[in-house]
XYZ file of C-alpha atoms in Angstrom:
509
model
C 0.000 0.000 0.000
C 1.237 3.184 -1.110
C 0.841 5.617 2.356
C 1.315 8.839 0.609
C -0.885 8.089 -2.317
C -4.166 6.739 -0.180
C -3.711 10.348 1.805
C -3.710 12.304 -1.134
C -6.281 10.217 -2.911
C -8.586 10.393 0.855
C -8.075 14.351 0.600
C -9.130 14.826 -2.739
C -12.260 12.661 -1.855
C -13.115 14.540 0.838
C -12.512 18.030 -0.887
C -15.074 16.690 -3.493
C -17.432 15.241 -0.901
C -17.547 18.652 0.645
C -18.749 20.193 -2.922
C -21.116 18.135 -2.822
C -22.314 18.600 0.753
C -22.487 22.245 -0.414
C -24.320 21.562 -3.670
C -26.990 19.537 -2.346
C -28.346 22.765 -0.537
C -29.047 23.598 -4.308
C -30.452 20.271 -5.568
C -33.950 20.727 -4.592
C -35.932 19.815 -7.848
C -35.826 17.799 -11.140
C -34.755 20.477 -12.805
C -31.745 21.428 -10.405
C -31.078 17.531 -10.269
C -30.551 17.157 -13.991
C -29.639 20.427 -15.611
C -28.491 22.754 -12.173
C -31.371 24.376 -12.944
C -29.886 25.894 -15.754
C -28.290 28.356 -14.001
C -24.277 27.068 -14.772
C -22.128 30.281 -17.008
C -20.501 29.615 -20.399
C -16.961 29.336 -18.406
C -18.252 26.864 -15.765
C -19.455 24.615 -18.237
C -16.578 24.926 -20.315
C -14.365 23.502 -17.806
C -17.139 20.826 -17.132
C -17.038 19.779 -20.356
C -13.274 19.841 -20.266
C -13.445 17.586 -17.002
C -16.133 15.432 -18.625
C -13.747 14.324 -21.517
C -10.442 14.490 -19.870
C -11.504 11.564 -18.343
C -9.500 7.861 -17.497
C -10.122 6.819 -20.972
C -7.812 9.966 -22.119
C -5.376 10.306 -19.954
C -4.560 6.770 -19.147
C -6.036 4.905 -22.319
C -4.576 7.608 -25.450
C -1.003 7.577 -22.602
C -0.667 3.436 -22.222
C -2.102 2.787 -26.254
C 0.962 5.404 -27.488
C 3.310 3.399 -25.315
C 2.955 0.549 -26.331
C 1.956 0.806 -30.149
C 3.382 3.774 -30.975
C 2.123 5.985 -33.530
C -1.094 4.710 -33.997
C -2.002 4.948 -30.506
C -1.788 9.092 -31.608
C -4.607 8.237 -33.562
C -6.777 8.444 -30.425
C -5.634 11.821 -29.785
C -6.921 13.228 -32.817
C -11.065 12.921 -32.971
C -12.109 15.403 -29.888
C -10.824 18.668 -30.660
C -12.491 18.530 -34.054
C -15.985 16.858 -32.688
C -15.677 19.573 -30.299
C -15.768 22.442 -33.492
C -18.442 20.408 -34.767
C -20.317 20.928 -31.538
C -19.534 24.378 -31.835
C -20.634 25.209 -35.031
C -23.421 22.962 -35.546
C -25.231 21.554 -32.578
C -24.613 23.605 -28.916
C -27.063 26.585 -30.015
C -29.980 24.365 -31.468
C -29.778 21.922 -28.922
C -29.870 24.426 -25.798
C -32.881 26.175 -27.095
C -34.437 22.918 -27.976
C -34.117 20.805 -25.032
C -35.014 20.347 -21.219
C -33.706 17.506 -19.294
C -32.223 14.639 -21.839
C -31.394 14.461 -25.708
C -35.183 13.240 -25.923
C -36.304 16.435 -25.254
C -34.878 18.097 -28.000
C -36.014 15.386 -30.349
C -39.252 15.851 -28.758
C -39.539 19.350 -29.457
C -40.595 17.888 -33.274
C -41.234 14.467 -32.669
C -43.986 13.359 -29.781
C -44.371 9.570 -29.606
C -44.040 7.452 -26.768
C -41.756 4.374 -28.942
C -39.440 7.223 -29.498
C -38.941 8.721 -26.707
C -38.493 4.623 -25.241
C -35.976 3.676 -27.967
C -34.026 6.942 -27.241
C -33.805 5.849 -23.996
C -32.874 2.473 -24.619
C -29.959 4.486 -26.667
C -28.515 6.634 -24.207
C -28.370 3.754 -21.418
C -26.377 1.926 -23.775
C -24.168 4.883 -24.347
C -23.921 5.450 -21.071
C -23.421 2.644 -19.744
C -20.097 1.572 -21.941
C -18.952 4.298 -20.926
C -19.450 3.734 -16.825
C -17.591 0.632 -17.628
C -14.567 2.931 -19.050
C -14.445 4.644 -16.046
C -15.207 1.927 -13.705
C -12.124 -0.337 -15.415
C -9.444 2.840 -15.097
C -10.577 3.195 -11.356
C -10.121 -0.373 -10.977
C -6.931 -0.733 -12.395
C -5.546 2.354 -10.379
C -7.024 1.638 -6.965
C -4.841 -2.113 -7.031
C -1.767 -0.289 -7.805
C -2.862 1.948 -5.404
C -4.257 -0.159 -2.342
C -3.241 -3.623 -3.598
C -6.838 -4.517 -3.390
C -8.747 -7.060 -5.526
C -10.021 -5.207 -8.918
C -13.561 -5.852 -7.478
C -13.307 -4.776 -4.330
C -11.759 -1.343 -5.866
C -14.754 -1.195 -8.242
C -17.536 -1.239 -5.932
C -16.128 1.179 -3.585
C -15.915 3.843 -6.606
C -19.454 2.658 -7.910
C -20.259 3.358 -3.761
C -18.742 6.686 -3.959
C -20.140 7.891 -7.126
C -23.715 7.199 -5.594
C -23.316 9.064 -3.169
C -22.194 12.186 -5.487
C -25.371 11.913 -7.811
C -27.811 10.971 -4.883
C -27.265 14.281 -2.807
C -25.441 16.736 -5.210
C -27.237 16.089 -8.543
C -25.831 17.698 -11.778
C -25.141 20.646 -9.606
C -22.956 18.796 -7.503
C -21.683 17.441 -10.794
C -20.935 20.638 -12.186
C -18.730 22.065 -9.208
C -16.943 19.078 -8.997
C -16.060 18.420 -12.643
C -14.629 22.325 -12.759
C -12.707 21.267 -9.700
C -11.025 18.477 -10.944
C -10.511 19.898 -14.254
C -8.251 22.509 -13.068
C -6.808 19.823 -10.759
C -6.050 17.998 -13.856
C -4.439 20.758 -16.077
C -2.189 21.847 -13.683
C -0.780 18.592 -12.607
C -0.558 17.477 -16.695
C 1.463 21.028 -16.672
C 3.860 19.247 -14.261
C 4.579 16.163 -14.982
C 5.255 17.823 -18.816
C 7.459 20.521 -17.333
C 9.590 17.630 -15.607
C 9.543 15.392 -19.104
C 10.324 18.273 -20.927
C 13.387 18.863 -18.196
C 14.455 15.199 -18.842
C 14.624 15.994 -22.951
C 16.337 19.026 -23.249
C 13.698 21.389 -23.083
C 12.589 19.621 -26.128
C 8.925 19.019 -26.650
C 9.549 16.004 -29.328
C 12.394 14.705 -27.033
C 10.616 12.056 -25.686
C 9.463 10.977 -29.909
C 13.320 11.656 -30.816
C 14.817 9.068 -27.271
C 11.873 6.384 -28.395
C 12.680 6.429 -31.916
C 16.581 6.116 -30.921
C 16.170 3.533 -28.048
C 13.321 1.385 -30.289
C 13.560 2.372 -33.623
C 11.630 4.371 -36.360
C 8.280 2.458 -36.441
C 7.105 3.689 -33.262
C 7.581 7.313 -34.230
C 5.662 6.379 -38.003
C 2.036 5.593 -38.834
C 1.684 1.638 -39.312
C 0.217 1.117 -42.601
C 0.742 -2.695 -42.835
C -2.775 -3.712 -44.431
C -5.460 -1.714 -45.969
C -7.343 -3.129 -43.018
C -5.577 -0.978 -40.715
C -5.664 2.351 -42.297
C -9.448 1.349 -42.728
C -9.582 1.086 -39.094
C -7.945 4.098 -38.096
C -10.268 6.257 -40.949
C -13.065 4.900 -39.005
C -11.906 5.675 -35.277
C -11.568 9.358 -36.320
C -14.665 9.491 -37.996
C -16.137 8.051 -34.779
C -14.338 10.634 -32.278
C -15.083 13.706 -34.849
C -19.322 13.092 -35.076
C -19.661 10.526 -31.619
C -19.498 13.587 -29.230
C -22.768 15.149 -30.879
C -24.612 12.071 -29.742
C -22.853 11.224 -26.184
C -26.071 11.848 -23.532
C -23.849 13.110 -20.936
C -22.179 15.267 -22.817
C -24.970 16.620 -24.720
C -26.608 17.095 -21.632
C -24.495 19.482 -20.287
C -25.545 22.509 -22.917
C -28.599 22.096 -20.968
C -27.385 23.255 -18.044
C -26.396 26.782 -19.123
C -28.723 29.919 -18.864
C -28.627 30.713 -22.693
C -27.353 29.701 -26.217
C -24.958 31.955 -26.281
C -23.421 30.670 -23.102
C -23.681 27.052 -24.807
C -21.640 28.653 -27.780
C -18.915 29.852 -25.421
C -18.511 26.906 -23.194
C -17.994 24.840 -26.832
C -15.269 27.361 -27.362
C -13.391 27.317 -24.357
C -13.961 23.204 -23.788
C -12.388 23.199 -27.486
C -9.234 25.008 -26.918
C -8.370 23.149 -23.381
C -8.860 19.869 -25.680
C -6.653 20.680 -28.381
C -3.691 21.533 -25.524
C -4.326 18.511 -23.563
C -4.457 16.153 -26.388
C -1.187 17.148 -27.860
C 0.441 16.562 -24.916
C -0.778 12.704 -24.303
C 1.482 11.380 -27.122
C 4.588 12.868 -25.272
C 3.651 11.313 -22.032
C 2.880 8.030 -24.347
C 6.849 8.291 -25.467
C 7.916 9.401 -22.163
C 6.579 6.168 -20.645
C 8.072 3.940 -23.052
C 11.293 5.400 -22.208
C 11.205 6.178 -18.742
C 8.968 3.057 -17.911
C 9.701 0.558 -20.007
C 7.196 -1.763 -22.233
C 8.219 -4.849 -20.193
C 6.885 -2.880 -16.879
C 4.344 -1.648 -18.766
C 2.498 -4.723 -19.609
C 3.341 -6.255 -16.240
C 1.373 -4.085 -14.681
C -1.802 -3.967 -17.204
C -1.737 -5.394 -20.280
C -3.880 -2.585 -21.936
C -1.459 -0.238 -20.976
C -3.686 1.596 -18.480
C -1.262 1.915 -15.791
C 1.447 3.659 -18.179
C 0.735 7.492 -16.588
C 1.125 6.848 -12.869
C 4.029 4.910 -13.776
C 5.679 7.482 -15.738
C 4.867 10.222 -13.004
C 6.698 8.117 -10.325
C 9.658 7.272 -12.087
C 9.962 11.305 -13.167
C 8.566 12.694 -10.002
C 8.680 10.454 -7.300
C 5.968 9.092 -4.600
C 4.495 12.438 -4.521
C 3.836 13.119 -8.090
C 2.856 9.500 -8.519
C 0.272 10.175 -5.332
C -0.503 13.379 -6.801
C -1.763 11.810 -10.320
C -3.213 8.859 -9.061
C -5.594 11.311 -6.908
C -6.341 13.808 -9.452
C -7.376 10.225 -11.758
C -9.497 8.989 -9.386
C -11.216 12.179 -8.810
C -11.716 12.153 -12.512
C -13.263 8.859 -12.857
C -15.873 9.790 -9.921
C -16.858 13.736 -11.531
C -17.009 11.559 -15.042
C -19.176 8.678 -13.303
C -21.486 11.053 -11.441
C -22.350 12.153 -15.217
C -22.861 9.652 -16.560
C -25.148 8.497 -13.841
C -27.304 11.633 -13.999
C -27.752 11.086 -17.738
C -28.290 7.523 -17.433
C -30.926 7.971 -14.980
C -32.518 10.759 -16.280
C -33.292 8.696 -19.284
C -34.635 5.968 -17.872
C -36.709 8.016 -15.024
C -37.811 10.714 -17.170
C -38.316 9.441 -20.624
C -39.113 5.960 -20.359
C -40.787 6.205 -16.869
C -42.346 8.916 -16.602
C -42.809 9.819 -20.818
C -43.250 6.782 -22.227
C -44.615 4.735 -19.763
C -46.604 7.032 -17.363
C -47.823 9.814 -20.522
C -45.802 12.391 -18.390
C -48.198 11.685 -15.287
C -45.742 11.233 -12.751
C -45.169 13.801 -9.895
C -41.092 15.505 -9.949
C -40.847 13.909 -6.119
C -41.586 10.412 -7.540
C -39.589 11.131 -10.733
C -36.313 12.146 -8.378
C -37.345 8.838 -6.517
C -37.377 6.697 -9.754
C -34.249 8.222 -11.249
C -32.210 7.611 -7.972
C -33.090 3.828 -7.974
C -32.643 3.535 -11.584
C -29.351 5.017 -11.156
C -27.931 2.184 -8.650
C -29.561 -0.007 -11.196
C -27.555 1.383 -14.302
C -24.517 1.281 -11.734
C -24.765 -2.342 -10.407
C -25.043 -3.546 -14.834
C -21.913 -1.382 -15.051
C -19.820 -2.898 -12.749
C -20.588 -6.655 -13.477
C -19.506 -5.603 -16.758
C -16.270 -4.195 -15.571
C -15.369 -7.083 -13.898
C -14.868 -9.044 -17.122
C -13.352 -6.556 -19.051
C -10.585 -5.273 -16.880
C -7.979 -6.241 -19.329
C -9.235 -3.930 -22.330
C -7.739 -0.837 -23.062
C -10.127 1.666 -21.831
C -9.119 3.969 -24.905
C -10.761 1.570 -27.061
C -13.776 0.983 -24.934
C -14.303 4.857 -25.367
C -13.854 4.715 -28.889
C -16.334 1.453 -29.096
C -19.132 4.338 -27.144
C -18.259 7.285 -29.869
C -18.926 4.933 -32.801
C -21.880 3.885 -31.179
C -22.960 7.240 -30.735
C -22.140 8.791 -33.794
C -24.253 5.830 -35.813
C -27.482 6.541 -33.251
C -28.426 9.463 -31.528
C -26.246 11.808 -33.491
C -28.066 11.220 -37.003
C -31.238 11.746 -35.400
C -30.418 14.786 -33.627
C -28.920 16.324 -36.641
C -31.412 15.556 -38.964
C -34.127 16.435 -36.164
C -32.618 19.709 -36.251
C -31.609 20.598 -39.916
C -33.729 18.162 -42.577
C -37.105 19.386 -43.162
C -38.036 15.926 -44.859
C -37.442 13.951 -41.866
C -40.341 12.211 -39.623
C -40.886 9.967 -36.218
C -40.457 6.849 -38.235
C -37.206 8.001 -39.738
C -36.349 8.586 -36.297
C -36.961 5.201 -34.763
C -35.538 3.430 -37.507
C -32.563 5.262 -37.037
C -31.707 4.987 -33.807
C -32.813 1.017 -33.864
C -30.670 0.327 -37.076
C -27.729 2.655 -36.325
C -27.845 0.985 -32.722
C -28.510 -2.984 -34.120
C -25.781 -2.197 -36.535
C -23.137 -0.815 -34.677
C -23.066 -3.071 -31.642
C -23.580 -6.097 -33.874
C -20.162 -5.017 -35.727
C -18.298 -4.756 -32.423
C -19.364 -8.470 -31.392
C -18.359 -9.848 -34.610
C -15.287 -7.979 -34.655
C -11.655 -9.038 -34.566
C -12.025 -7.507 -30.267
C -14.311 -9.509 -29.432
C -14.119 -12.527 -31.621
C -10.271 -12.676 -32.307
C -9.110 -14.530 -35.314
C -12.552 -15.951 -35.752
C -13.819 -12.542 -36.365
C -16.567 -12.496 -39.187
C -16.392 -8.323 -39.410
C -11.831 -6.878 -39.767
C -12.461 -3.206 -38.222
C -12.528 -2.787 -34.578
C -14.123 0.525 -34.918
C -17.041 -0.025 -37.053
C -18.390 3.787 -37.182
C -16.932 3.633 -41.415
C -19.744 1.299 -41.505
C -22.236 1.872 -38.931
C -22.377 5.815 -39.544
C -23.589 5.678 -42.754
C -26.099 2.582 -42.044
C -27.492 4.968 -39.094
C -27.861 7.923 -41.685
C -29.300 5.034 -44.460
C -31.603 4.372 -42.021
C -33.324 7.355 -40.762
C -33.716 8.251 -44.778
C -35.197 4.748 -45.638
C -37.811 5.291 -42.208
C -38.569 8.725 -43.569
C -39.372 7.442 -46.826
C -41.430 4.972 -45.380
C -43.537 7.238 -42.756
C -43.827 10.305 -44.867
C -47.378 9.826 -45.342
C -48.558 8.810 -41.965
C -50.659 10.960 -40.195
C -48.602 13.131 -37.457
C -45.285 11.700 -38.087
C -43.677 15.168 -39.478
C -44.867 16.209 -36.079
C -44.207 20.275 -35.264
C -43.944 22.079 -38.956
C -40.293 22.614 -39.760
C -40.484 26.507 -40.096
C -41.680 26.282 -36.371
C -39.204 24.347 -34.934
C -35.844 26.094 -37.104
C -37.505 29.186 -35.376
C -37.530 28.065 -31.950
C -34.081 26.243 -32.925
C -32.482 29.379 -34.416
C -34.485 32.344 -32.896
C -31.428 34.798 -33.968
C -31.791 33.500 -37.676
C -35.931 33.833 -37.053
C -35.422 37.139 -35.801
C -33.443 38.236 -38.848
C -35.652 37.025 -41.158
C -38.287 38.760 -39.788
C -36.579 41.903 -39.827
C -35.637 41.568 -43.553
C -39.248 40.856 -44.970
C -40.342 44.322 -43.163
């Protein structure tokens, strides 16, 4: 047991239990426990969404995949800053004047239906739940280097924890405590590449030049072996750029900010911390390879996901190695208490209460439902966790982004932008894009191994357009059934858009 690194790991625990003590003075209603009320500013949620993606899958899955395959593990790196200029440009406005509580309600806004709003449900559990795993595998993997407890025992206490944060401090609690950690993150990533950098020269590609020296050019060049595998990496990217438009707990967050143009700015500032942070994972990738070694490396975890904390304590010590291991696990529980709330939300108030209950239900029975459902997502979670401990969580996240890019995304987009689209389209996109895309990832060479039936382990090349195929094929198919369109177009584009409504207006005066 690591003394120093339980202390710091205990403080940082209690710092955030604190918050969310605090917070749950302000978590009084459904609408404080799933959006804050809407009352979070453009720079708070910036750093929320920051703390929401610089999450265990980053730092320790893009960190452990680039030290131990090299350049393609950079690959991973790549998607988020551009999904998050996608976000910015195309979906943070529309969606924060569109929405309430869950992606459902801004498909709503067009589309009423009760299979609808159930199969988007279904959806962003499944999202959601991949991605607990994620989180719930890093924390695992940390807390026995950490404690040298069993894997299980590590997970359950975090899946404790995290109840505990959703339960009493809601999305507001969320909020405060994903900004915390956040900045908690940055400046210790600041660190540890301040004392790499020292080790290199002062040379930011030091780390890339010692690797390439030590193990030779093909760690330090793109692996283009087969066609399969530049096939593969075409498809992660496309996965990372268009997944974060359809990630529930992500999405969710624009909904938590007083206007559209403080869902624009948070976009903005969320997409320039990205595009630092992720350039500096493939140095800490190297730096581990060098410092660490792959031998250790794979000792430890043979998904890599151990590779940062290892590389902070052979450059920094017991302290910095405490220091990062803390800061991780804090990460995991702000990006867990997420995706709880979004989870839960779903299944309490659009399936529940929505599809099940016509919107009868009271908000005290709703808050009851969506607290019990949100143990329930947990306790699927974990079980899951415990068989997949071994997988690099990097992929796992990219496994959730194709997922979400081939389902919810098309039919938010096309909700939002395509004047021809209708509720059938709809359902048969998110079924289809959801049937396909988790159908490819069973058959595929992760799951199956050499008996694989499907070669890419991403499948969004595939399942992306099949999601898109099918909301056109279930427009085509509903476009003459009565109330499908739902709300006229012009209507909803103005609600959408009120600036461009506003214009419009002016100019035909």
């Amino acid at each position: 047991m690591n003394v120093l690194a339980v202390v710091v790991v205990a403080a940082i625990v209690a710092v955030t239990l604190g918050i969310t003590s605090y917070a749950a003075r302000r978590n009084r209603s459904t609408d404080d426990h799933y959006v804050a009320g809407g009352r979070v500013s453009g720079w708070q949620n910036g750093l929320a969404l920051a703390g929401d993606q610089l999450s265990a899958a980053s730092f320790l899955g893009i960190t452990g995949a680039v030290a131990l395959t090299g350049f393609n593990g950079i690959y991973l790196a790549l998607g988020i800053p551009i999904a998050y200029l996608l976000v910015l440009l195309v979906i943070a406005e529309p969606l924060r004047n569109l929405g309430r509580f869950t992606l459902a309600d801004a498909v709503a806004a067009r589309f009423d239906g009760r299979l609808l709003r159930g199969v988007l449900a279904i959806a962003s559990l499944v999202l959601s739940i991949v991605y607990m795993v994620i989180q719930f595998v890093g924390a695992g993997v940390l807390a026995q280097l950490l404690l040298g407890v069993s894997f299980p025992v590590a997970v359950i206490v975090i899946g404790v924890l995290m109840t505990v944060y959703t339960s009493i401090g809601g999305m507001v609690g969320t909020t405060y405590i994903q900004v915390f950690k956040a900045i908690l993150l940055l400046a210790t990533v600041l660190v540890l590449l301040v004392i790499v950098m020292a080790r290199t020269g002062w040379n930011p590609l030091g780390a890339m030049a010692e690797a390439e020296r030590t193990h030779g050019a093909g760690v330090v060049t793109p692996s283009h072996s087969s066609v399969v595998t530049g096939l593969n990496n075409v498809s992660l990217n496309l996965g990372l750029a268009l997944g974060i438009m359809g990630l529930p707990h992500v999405m969710v967050r624009f909904l938590t900010v007083r206007d559209a143009k403080a869902a624009r700015s948070s976009a903005q500032i969320a997409m320039w911390i990205f595009a630092v942070f992720f350039l500096l994972l493939p140095i800490f990738g190297y730096a581990a390879l060098n410092e660490v070694g792959r031998d250790q490396i794979l000792r430890d975890n043979k998904a890599g996901n151990l590779a940062a904390a290892r590389l902070a304590e052979v450059v920094g010590g017991n302290l910095l190695f405490a220091i990062v291991v803390g800061v991780v696990m804090a990460t995991i529980l702000a990006v867990l208490a997420g995706l709880s709330i979004a989870s839960s939300g779903a299944v309490a108030h659009d399936l529940y209460n929505t599809a099940l209950h016509r919107g009868q239900m009271s908000q005290r029975k709703q808050l009851v439902v969506s607290r019990i459902s949100g143990l329930g997502i947990s306790v699927v979670a974990i079980l899951l966790a415990l068989g997949l401990q071994s997988w690099n969580i990097a992929f796992l996240a990219n496994v959730a982004f194709a997922i979400a890019a081939s389902t919810t995304m098309p039919v938010l987009l096309l909700t939002i932008y395509w004047r021809g689209f209708n509720r059938v389209g709809a359902t048969a996109g998110l079924i289809g894009g959801l049937v396909v895309s988790v159908g490819l990832v069973l058959i595929g060479p992760d799951v199956l191994g050499a008996g694989h039936l499907f070669p890419l382990s991403i499948p969004a090349l595939v399942s992306v357009p099949a999601g898109f195929l099918c909301c056109w094929l279930g427009s085509l198919a509903g476009r003459n059934r009565q109330g499908a369109r739902g709300v006229p177009y012009d209507e909803l584009a103005a609600r959408a858009f009120p600036g461009r409504a506003r214009e419009a207006a002016a100019t035909a005066r």
